Amino acid sequence: MANSIQDTIQNTSQVLSETVQEEKTLSIYNLIMDGGLGGQIIIAILLVLLAVALYIYFERFFAIKAASQTDSNFMNQIRDHVSHGKLDSAKVLCAQANSPAARLVEKGITRIGKPLADIHTAIENAGRLEIYKLEKNVSVLATIAGAAPMLGFLGTVVGMIVAIHEIANAGGQIDIKMLSDGLYTAMTTTVAGLIVGIIAYVQYNHLVVRTNKVVYEMEAKSVEFLDLLNEPI
């Protein structure tokens, strides 16, 4: 009797350990593959969107980082060159700096001798072009941040339709296993859509903050240059 009970306990422990082992080996790949063709297509689209978002983010991040690097002594050197009439040297200095703020100052230097209003307008127009360059493709991140969760929700709806279809064809005998494809599709696509959307949203806002800092630097340098032109000789 004792041996029988011991054998039963051992068999039960073995079954539980095998069940736990099967649960541990369940991977994200298996979840995606078990979700059916509809879920796999939506996951593939989301992965493409994630790759695009990461590429745009890092490409813009390094471009904006390079644009924000300016010499703290830049405007002092410009002041010295302009005050001594060395406009060519000032232009060379702007070209060497190769930053949005430096290009605005260079645009103003090329207009020296014209009315101050014309110089201000030229700098403003050049500033709009520089801002456009900084914000290139950043709006795509905002689109991905909004579209990815919607795609995930689409996968949820598709999964629910699959599950309801299986219930309708079950003939009154509902088995959770036959509903697994629809449930996997619903859950995996929802999670994937939210993950991609959150990543793109954070990336977009980070780039916006860094771009605003560069724009502020451009405005500060422009105002300082215009003030320089207003100084008495």
mmCIF file of N, CA and C in Angstrom, residues 211-222:
data_model
loop_
_atom_site.group_PDB
_atom_site.id
_atom_site.type_symbol
_atom_site.label_atom_id
_atom_site.label_comp_id
_atom_site.label_asym_id
_atom_site.label_seq_id
_atom_site.Cartn_x
_atom_site.Cartn_y
_atom_site.Cartn_z
ATOM 1 N N THR A 211 15.707 68.730 -30.958
ATOM 2 C CA THR A 211 15.567 69.675 -32.069
ATOM 3 C C THR A 211 15.250 71.069 -31.553
ATOM 4 N N ASN A 212 14.388 71.156 -30.554
ATOM 5 C CA ASN A 212 14.038 72.457 -29.979
ATOM 6 C C ASN A 212 15.263 73.147 -29.376
ATOM 7 N N LYS A 213 16.169 72.378 -28.803
ATOM 8 C CA LYS A 213 17.390 72.963 -28.244
ATOM 9 C C LYS A 213 18.257 73.571 -29.350
ATOM 10 N N VAL A 214 18.346 72.871 -30.487
ATOM 11 C CA VAL A 214 19.125 73.394 -31.612
ATOM 12 C C VAL A 214 18.457 74.645 -32.185
ATOM 13 N N VAL A 215 17.125 74.630 -32.277
ATOM 14 C CA VAL A 215 16.402 75.798 -32.782
ATOM 15 C C VAL A 215 16.614 76.998 -31.862
ATOM 16 N N TYR A 216 16.586 76.752 -30.557
ATOM 17 C CA TYR A 216 16.849 77.843 -29.608
ATOM 18 C C TYR A 216 18.261 78.398 -29.795
ATOM 19 N N GLU A 217 19.224 77.535 -30.020
ATOM 20 C CA GLU A 217 20.604 77.984 -30.255
ATOM 21 C C GLU A 217 20.685 78.819 -31.531
ATOM 22 N N MET A 218 19.964 78.399 -32.563
ATOM 23 C CA MET A 218 19.941 79.158 -33.814
ATOM 24 C C MET A 218 19.351 80.555 -33.595
ATOM 25 N N GLU A 219 18.257 80.621 -32.857
ATOM 26 C CA GLU A 219 17.627 81.914 -32.601
ATOM 27 C C GLU A 219 18.537 82.821 -31.783
ATOM 28 N N ALA A 220 19.212 82.236 -30.795
ATOM 29 C CA ALA A 220 20.103 83.039 -29.954
ATOM 30 C C ALA A 220 21.256 83.614 -30.765
ATOM 31 N N LYS A 221 21.845 82.797 -31.632
ATOM 32 C CA LYS A 221 22.957 83.264 -32.454
ATOM 33 C C LYS A 221 22.480 84.327 -33.452
ATOM 34 N N SER A 222 21.289 84.152 -33.993
ATOM 35 C CA SER A 222 20.758 85.125 -34.947
ATOM 36 C C SER A 222 20.526 86.479 -34.286
#
